[in-house]
CSV table of C-alpha atoms and ligand atoms in Angstrom, one decimal:
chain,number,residue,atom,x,y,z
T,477,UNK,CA,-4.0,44.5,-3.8
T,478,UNK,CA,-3.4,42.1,-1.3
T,479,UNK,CA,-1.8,38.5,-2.6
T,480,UNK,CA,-4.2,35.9,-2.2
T,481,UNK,CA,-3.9,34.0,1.6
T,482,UNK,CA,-2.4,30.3,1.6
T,483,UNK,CA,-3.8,27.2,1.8
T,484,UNK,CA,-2.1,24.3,3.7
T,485,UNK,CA,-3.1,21.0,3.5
T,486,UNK,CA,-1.6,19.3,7.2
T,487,UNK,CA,-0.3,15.9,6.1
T,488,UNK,CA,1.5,13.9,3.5
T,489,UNK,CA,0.3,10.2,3.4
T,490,UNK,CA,-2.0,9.0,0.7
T,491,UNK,CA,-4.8,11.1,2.2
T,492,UNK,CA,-3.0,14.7,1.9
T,493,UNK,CA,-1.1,13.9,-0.8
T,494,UNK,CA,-4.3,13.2,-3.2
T,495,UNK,CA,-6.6,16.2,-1.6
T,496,UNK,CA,-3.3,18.2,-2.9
T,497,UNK,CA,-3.8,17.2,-6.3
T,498,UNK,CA,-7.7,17.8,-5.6
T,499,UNK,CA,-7.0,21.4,-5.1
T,500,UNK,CA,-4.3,22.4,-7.5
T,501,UNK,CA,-7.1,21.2,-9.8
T,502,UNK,CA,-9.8,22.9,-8.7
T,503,UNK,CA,-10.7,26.5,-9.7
T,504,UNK,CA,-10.1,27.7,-6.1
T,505,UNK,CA,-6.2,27.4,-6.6
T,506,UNK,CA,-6.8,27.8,-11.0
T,507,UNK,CA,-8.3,30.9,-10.6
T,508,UNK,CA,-7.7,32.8,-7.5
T,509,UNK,CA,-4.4,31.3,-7.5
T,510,UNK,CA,-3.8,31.2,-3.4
T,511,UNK,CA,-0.6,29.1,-2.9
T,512,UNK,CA,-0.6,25.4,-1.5
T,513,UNK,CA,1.7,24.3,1.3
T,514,UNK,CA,2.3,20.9,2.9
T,515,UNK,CA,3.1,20.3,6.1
T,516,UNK,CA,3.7,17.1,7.7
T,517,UNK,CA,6.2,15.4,9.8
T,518,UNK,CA,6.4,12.3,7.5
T,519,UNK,CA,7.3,12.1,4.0
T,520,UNK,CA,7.4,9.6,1.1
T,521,UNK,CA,10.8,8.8,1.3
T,522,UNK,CA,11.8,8.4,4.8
T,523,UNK,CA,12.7,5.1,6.6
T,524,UNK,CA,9.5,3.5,7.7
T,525,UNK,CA,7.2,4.4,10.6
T,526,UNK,CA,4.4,2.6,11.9
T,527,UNK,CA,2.4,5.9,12.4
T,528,UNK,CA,2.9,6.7,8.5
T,529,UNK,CA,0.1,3.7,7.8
T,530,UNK,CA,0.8,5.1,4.1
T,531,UNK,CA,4.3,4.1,3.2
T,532,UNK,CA,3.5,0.4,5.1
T,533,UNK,CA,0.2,-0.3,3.3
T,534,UNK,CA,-0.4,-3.4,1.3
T,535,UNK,CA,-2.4,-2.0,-0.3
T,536,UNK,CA,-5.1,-3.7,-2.5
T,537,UNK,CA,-8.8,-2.2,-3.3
T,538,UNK,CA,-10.9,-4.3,-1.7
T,539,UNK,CA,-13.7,-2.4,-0.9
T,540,UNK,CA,-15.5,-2.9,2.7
T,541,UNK,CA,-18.1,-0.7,1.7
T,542,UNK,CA,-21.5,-2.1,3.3
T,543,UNK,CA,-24.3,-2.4,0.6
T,544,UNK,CA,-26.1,0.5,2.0
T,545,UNK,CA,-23.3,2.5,2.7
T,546,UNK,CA,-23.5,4.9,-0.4
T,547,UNK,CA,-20.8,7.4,0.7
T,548,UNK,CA,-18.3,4.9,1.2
T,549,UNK,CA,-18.9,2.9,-1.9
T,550,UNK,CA,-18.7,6.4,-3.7
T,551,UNK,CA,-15.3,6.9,-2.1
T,552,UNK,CA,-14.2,3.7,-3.3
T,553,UNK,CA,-16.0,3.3,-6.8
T,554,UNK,CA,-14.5,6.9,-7.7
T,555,UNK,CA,-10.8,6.1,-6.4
T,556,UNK,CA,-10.9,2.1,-8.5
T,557,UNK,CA,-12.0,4.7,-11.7
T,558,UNK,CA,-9.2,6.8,-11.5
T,559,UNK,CA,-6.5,4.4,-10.8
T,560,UNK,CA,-7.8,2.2,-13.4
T,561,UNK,CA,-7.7,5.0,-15.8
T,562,UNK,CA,-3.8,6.1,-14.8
T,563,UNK,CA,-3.5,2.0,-15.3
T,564,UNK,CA,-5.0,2.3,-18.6
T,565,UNK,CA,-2.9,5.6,-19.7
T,566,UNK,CA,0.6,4.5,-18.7
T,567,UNK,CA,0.4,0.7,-16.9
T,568,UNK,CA,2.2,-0.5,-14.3
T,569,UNK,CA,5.2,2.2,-14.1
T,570,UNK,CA,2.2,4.0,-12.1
T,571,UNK,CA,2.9,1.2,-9.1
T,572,UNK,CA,-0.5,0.0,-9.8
T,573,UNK,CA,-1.2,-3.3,-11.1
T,574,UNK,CA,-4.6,-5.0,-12.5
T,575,UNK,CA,-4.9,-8.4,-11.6
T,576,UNK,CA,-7.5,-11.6,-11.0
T,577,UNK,CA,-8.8,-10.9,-7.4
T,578,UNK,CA,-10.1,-14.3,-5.7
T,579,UNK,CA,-11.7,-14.0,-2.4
T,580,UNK,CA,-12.7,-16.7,-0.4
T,581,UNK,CA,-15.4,-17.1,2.5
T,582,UNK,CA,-15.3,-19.0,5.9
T,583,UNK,CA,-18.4,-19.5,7.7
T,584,UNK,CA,-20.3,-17.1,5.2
T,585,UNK,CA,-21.6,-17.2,1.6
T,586,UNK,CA,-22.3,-13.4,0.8
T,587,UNK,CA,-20.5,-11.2,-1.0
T,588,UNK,CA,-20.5,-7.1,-0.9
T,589,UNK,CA,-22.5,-5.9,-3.6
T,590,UNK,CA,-19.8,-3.8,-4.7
T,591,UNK,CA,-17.5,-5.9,-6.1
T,592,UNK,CA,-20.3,-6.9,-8.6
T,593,UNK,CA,-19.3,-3.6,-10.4
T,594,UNK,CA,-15.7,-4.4,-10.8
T,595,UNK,CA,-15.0,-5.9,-13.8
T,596,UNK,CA,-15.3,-10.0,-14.5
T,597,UNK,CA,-17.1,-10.2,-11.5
T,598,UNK,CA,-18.1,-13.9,-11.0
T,599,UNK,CA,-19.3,-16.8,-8.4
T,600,UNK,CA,-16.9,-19.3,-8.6
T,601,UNK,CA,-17.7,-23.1,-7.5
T,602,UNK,CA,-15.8,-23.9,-4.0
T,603,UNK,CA,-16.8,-28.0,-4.0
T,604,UNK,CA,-14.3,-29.8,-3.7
T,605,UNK,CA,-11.9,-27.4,-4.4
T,606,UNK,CA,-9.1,-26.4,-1.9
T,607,UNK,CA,-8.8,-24.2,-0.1
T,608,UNK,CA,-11.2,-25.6,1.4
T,609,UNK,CA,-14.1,-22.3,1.7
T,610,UNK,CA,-17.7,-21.8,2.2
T,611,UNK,CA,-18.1,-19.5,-0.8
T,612,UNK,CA,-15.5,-17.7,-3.3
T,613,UNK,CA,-16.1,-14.9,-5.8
T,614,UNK,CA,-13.3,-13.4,-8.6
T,615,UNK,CA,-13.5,-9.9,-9.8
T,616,UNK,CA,-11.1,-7.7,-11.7
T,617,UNK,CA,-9.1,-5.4,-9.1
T,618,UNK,CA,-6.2,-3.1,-8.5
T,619,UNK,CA,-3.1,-3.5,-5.9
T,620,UNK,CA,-0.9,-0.3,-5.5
T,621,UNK,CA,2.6,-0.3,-4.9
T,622,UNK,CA,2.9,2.7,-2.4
T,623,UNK,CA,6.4,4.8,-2.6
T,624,UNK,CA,5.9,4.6,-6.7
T,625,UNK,CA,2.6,6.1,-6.2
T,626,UNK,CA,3.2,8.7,-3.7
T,627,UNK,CA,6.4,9.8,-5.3
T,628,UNK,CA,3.7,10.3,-8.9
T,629,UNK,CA,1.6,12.3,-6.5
T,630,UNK,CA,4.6,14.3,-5.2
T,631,UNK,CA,5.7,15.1,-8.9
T,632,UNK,CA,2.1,15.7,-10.2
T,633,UNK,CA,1.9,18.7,-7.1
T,634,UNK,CA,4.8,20.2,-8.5
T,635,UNK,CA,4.2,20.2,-12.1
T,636,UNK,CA,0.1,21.2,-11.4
T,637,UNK,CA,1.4,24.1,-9.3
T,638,UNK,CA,4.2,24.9,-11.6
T,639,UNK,CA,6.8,24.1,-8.9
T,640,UNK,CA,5.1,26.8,-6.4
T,641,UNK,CA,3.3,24.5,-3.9
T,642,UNK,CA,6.1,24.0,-1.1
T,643,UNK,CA,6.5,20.5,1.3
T,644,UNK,CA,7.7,21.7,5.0
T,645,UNK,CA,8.5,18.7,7.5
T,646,UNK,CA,7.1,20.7,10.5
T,647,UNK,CA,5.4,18.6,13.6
T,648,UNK,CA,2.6,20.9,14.0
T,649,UNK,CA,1.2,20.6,17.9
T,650,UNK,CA,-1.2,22.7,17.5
T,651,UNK,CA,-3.9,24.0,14.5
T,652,UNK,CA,-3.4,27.7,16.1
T,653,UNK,CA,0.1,26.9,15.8
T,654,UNK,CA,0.2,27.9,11.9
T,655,UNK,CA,0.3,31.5,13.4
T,656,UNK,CA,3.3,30.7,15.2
T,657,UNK,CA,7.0,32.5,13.9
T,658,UNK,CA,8.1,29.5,13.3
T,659,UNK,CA,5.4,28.4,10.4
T,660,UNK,CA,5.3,31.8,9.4
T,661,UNK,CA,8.5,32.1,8.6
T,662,UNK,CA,7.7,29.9,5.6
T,663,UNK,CA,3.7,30.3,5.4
T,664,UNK,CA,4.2,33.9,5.4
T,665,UNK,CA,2.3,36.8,7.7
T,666,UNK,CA,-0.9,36.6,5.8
T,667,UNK,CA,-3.2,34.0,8.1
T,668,UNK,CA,-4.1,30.9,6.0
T,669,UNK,CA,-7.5,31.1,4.6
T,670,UNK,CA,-8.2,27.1,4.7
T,671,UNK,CA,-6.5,24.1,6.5
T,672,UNK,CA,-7.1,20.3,5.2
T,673,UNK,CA,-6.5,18.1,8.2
T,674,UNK,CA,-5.0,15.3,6.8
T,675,UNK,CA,-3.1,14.2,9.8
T,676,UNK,CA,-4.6,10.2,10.2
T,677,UNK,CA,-3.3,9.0,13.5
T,678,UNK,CA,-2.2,12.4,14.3
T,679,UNK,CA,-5.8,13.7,14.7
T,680,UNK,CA,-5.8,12.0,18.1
T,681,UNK,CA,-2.9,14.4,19.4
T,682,UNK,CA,-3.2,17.3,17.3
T,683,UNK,CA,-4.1,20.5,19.6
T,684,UNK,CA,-7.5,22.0,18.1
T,685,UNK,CA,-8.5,18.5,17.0
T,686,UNK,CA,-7.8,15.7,19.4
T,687,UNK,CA,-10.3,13.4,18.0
T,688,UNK,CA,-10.3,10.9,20.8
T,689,UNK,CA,-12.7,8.4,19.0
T,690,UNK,CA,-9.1,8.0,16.5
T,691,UNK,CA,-7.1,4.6,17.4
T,692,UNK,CA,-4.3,2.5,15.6
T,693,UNK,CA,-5.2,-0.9,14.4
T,694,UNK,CA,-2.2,-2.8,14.5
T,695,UNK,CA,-1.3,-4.3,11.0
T,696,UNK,CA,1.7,-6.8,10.3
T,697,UNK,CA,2.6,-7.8,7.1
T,698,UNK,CA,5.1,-9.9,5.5
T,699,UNK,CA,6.6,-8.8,2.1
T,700,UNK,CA,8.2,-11.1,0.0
T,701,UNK,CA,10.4,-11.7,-3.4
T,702,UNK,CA,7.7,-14.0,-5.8
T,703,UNK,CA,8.0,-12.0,-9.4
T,704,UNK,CA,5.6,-15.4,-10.7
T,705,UNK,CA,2.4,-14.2,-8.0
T,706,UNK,CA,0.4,-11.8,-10.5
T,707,UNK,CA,-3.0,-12.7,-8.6
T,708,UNK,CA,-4.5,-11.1,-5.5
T,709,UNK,CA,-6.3,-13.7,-2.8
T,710,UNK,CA,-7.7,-12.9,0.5
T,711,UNK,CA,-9.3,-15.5,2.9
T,712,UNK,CA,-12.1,-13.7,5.1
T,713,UNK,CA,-13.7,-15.4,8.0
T,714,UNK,CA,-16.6,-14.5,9.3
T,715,UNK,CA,-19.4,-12.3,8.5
T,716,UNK,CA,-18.3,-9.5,6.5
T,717,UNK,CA,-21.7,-6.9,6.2
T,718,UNK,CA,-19.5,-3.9,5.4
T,719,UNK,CA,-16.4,-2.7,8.0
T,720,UNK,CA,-13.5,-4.6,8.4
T,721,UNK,CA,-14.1,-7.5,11.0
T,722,UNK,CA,-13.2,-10.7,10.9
T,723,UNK,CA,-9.7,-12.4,10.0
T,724,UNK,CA,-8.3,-11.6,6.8
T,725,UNK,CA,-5.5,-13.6,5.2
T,726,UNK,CA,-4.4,-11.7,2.0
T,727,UNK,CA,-1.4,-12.1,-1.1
T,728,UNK,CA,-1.1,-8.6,-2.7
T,729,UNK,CA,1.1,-8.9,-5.5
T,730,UNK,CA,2.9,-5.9,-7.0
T,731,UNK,CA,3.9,-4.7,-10.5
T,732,UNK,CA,8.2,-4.8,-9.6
T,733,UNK,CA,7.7,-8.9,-7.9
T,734,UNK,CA,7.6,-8.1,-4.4
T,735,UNK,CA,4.2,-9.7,-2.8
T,736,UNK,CA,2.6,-8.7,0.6
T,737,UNK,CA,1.5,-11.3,2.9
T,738,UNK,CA,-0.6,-10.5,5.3
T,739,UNK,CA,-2.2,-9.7,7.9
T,740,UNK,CA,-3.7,-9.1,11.3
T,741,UNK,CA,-6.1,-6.3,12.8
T,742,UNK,CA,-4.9,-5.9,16.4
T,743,UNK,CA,-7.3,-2.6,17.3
T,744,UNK,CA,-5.3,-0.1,20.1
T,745,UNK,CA,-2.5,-2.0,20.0
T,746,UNK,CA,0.8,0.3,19.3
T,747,UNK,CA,3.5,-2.0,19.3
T,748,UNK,CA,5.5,-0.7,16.7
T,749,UNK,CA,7.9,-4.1,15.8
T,750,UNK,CA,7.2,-7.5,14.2
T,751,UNK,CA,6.2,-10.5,16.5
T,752,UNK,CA,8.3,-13.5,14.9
T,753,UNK,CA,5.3,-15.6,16.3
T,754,UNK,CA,2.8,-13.7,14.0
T,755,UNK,CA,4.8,-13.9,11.0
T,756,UNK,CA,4.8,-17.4,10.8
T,757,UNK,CA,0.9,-17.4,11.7
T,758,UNK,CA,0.9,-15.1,8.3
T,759,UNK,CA,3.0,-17.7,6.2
T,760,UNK,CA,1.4,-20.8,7.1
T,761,UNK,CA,-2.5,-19.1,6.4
T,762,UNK,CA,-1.1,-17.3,2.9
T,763,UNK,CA,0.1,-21.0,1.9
T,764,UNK,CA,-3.1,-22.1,2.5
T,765,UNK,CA,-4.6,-19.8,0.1
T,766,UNK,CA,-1.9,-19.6,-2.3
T,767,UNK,CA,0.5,-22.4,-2.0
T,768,UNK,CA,1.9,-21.5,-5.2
T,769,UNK,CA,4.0,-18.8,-3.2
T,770,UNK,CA,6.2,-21.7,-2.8
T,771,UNK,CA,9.1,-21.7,-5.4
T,772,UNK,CA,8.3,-24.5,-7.8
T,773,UNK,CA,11.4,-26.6,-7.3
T,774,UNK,CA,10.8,-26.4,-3.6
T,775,UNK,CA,6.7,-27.4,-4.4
T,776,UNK,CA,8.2,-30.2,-6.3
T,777,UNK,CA,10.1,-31.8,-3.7
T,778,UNK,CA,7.4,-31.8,-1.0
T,779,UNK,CA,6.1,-34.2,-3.2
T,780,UNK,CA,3.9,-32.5,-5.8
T,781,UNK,CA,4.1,-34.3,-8.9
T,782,UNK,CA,6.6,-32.6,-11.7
T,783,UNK,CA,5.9,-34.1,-15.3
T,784,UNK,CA,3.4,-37.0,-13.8
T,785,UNK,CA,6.7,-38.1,-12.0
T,786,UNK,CA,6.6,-37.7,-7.9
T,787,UNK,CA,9.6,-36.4,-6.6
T,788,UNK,CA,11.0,-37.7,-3.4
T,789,UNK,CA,12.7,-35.1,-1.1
T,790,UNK,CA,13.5,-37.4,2.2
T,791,UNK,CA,17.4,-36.5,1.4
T,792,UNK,CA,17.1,-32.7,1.6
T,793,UNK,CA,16.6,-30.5,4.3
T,794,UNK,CA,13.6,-28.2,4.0
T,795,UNK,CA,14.3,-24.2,5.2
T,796,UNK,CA,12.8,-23.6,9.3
T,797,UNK,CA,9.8,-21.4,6.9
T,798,UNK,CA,8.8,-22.4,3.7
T,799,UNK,CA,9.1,-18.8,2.3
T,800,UNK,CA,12.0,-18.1,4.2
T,801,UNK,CA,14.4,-17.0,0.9
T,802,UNK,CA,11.8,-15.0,0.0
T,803,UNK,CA,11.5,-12.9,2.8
T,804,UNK,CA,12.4,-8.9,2.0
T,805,UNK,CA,11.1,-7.5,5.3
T,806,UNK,CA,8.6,-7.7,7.7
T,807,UNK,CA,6.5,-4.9,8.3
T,808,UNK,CA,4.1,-3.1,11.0
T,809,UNK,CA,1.6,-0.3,10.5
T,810,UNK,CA,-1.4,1.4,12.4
T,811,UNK,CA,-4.1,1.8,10.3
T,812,UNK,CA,-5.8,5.1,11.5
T,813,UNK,CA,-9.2,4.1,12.6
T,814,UNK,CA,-11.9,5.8,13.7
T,815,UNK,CA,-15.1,4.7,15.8
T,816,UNK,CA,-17.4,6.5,13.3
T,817,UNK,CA,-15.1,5.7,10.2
T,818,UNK,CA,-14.0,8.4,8.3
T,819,UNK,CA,-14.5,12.3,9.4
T,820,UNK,CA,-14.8,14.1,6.0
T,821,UNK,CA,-16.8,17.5,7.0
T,822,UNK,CA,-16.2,21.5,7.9
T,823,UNK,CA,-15.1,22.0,11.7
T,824,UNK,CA,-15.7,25.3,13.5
T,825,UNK,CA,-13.6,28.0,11.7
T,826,UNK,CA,-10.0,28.7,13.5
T,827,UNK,CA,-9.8,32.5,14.8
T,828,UNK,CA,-6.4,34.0,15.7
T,829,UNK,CA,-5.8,36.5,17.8
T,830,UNK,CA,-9.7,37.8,17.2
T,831,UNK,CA,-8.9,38.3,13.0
T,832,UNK,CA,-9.5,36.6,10.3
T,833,UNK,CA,-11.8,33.2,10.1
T,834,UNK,CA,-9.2,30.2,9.0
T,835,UNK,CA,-11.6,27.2,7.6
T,836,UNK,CA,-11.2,24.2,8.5
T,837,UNK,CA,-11.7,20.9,6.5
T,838,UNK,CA,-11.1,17.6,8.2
T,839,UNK,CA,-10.7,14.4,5.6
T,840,UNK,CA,-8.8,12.0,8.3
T,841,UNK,CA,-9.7,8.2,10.2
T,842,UNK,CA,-9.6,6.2,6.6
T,843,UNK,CA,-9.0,3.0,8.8
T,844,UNK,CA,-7.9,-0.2,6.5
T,845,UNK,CA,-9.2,1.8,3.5
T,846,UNK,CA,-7.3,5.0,3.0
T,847,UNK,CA,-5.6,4.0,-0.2
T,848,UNK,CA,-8.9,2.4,-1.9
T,849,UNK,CA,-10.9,5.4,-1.1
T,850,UNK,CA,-8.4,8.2,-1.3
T,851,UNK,CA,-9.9,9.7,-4.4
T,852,UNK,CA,-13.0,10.0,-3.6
T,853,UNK,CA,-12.6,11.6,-0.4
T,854,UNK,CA,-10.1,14.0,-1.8
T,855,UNK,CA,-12.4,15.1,-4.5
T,856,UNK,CA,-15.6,16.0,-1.1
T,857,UNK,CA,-13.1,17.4,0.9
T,858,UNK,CA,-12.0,20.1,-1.6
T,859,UNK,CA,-15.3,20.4,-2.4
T,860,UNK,CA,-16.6,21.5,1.1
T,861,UNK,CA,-14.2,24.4,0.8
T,862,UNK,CA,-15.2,25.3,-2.6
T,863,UNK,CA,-19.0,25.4,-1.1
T,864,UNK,CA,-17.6,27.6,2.0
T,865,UNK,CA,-16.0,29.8,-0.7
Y,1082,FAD,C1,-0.6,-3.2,7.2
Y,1082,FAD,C2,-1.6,-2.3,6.5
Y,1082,FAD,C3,-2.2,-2.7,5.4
Y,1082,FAD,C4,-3.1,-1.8,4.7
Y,1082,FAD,N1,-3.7,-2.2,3.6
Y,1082,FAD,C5,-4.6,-1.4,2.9
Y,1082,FAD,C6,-5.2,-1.8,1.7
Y,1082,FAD,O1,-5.0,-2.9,1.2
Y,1082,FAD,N2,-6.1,-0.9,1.1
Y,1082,FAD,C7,-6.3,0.3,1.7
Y,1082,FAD,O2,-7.1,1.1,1.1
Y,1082,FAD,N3,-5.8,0.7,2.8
Y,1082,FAD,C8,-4.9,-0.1,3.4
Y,1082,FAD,N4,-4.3,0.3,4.6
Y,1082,FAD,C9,-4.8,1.6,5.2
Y,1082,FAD,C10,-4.1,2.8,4.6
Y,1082,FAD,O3,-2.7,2.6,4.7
Y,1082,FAD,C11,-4.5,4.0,5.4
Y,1082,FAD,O4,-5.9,4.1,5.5
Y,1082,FAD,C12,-4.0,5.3,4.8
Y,1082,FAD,O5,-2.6,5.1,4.6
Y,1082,FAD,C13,-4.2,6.5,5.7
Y,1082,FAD,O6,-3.6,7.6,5.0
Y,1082,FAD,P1,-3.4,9.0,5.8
Y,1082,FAD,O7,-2.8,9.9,4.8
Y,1082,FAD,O8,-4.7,9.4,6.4
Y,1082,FAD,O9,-2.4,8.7,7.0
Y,1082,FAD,P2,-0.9,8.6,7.1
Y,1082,FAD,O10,-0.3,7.8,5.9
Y,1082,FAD,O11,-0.6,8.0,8.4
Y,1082,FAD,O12,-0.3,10.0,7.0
Y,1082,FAD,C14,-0.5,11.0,8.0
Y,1082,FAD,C15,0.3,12.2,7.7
Y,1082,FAD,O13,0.0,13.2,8.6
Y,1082,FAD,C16,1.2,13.8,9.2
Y,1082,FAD,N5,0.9,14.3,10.5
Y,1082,FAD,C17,0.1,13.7,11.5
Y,1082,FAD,N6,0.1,14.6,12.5
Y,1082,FAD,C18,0.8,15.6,12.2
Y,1082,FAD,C19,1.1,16.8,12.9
Y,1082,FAD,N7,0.7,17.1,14.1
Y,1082,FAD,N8,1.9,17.8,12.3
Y,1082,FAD,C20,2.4,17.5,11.1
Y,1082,FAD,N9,2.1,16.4,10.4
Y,1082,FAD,C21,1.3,15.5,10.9
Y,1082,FAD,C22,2.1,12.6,9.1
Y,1082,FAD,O14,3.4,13.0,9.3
Y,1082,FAD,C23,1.8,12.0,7.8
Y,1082,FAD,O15,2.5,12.7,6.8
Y,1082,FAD,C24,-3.4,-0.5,5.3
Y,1082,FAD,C25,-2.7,-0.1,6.4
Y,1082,FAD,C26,-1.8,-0.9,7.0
Y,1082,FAD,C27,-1.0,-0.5,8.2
């Protein structure tokens, strides 16, 4: 009998990586047992690249879900339930953390009706209050600390699949390319009998793909040391009716004391370094929505009063940045955006050389919310195959 024909899911970020797991659970790889191979060109643990959005992401769930869009507030209800589960089961060693979300509202007082799902959901009184906002709600939420999740991911593939599911770095040009000696050589001569395109960004170039409606938006982040930030704030201005317009200022705290600050949304822009002058922009807005960044001596001697007594600081020089001993690294990403969001459905089946059909299952173009909504678009992508099977 012939052994059962591979399955290769094209891709490694947060996107692959959970339609992986997806699979190995699902009785098309439990019961017909056809092996599972990776392929990408970027993995978990390599120096950063802007293309791999995964490894640079905040990354916070924060849905953008608009209140009729019931697919993508699936997506992201599903993926907040199973992270806060793995939460639940073993805490913050999973690289996610639970934590008081506070978002505030400029020039709007709506909220998506989504985050009235999330736990402690309330409308909090802005009058008077700084920062000074139109509107402000608090919910329960989740921020994820990437390389600790992916590297779970990467050890619950090999334990699900018994240490059989192989990783390849390959830069694949092609989708037709799979037939190529070179991928067979590891693949094996059998044609695969389904490919996942997880590919993000690389959707744009990929031969057999080349999704030109695919586009980076910019994102530049600052990440700093502040172990004492366990809440998550974001500052939106502007009308927010689902999507991701608008400025967003955002603190993402994580579970080992390292906080993102961010951020900007620069769409088609591939400049892959950070612009000092948009780092500061970042650090003076994140102040303004959690000045408590600052260390507490240093919030002291700006004149804040310590123990009802003022403290005078006209002797000491303050640092060119207010956070500037905080500062780990600054970071760049391209979100992998997409004009009509995310493309989760069958494409036209891949013939080579006139055999056997090859399915194909595209789950890429997760914009700003690949991590929040991973999940659930893992779980409909495996289960278009499992319908074609
Ligand atoms: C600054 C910033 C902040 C963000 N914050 C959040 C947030 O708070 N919440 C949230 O939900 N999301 C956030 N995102 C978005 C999130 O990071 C992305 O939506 C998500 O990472 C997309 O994952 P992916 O797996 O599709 O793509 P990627 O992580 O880019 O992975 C693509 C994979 O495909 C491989 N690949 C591509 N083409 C080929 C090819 N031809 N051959 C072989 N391999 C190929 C790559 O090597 C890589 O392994 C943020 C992104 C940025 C940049």
């Amino acid at each position: 009998m012939a052994s059962p024909r591979p399955i290769v899911v094209l891709g490694a970020g947060i996107i692959g990586l959970t339609t992986a797991v997806k699979l190995l659970e699902s009785p098309v790889y439990k019961l017909h047992g056809h092996p599972v191979h990776i392929i990408a060109d970027h993995l978990p643990n390599d120096p950063l690249d802007a293309k791999y959005a995964s490894t640079i992401a905040g990354a916070h769930h924060l849905s953008f879900a608009g209140d009729d869009d019931t697919r993508q507030s699936q997506w992201d209800r599903e993926t907040f339930r199973v992270m806060h589960d793995e939460w639940s089961k073993e805490g913050e060693a999973t690289g996610l953390m639970l934590l008081k979300q506070t978002e505030f509202y400029v020039g709007t007082s709506k909220h998506l009706k989504i985050y009235e799902e999330h736990p402690d959901f309330e409308i909090r009184d802005v009058k008077g209050k700084q920062p000074t906002a139109d509107y402000s709600v608090s919910f329960t939420s989740i921020t994820m600390t990437p390389l600790t999740y992916l590297n779970r991911l990467l050890k619950r593939i090999d334990t699900l699949s018994d240490g059989a599911c192989q990783i390849h770095r390959f830069h694949l040009q092609s989708l037709d390319e799979v037939s190529h000696p070179a991928v067979t050589a590891f693949l094996g001569t059998a044609p695969p009998l389904a490919v996942f395109v997880c590919t993000g960004l690389g959707a744009l170039t990929l031969g057999g793909v080349e999704d030109k409606t695919v586009f980076p938006t910019r994102g530049q982040v600052v990440k700093v040391r502040a172990p004492w930030i366990r809440s998550g704030f974001t500052r939106q201005v502007g009308d927010l009716n689902g999507g991701e317009d608008g400025e967003r200022t955002y603190v993402i705290p994580r579970p080992d004391g390292e906080v993102i600050l961010g951020g900007t949304r620069e769409i088609g822009d591939w400049y892959p370094y950070p612009r000092p002058d948009t780092s500061g922009d970042i650090i003076r807005r994140v102040l303004e929505i959690c000045p408590d960044l600052q260390p507490a001596h240093r919030r002291a001697k700006r004149g804040e009063t310590v123990r009802g007594q003022s403290v005078d600081d006209s002797n000491s020089s303050p640092p060119s940045s207010p956070l500037e001993d905080l500062i780990v690294t600054h970071l760049v990403g391209f979100r992998p955006s997409r004009e009509q969001g995310v493309r989760l459905e069958v494409g036209p089946d891949l013939i080579l050389n006139g055999q056997r059909n090859i399915h194909v299952v595209y789950n890429y173009g997760h914009g700003g919310a690949g991590w929040q909504s991973c999940w659930g678009t893992a779980s409909d992508a495996v289960k278009i195959l499992e319908t074609l099977l």
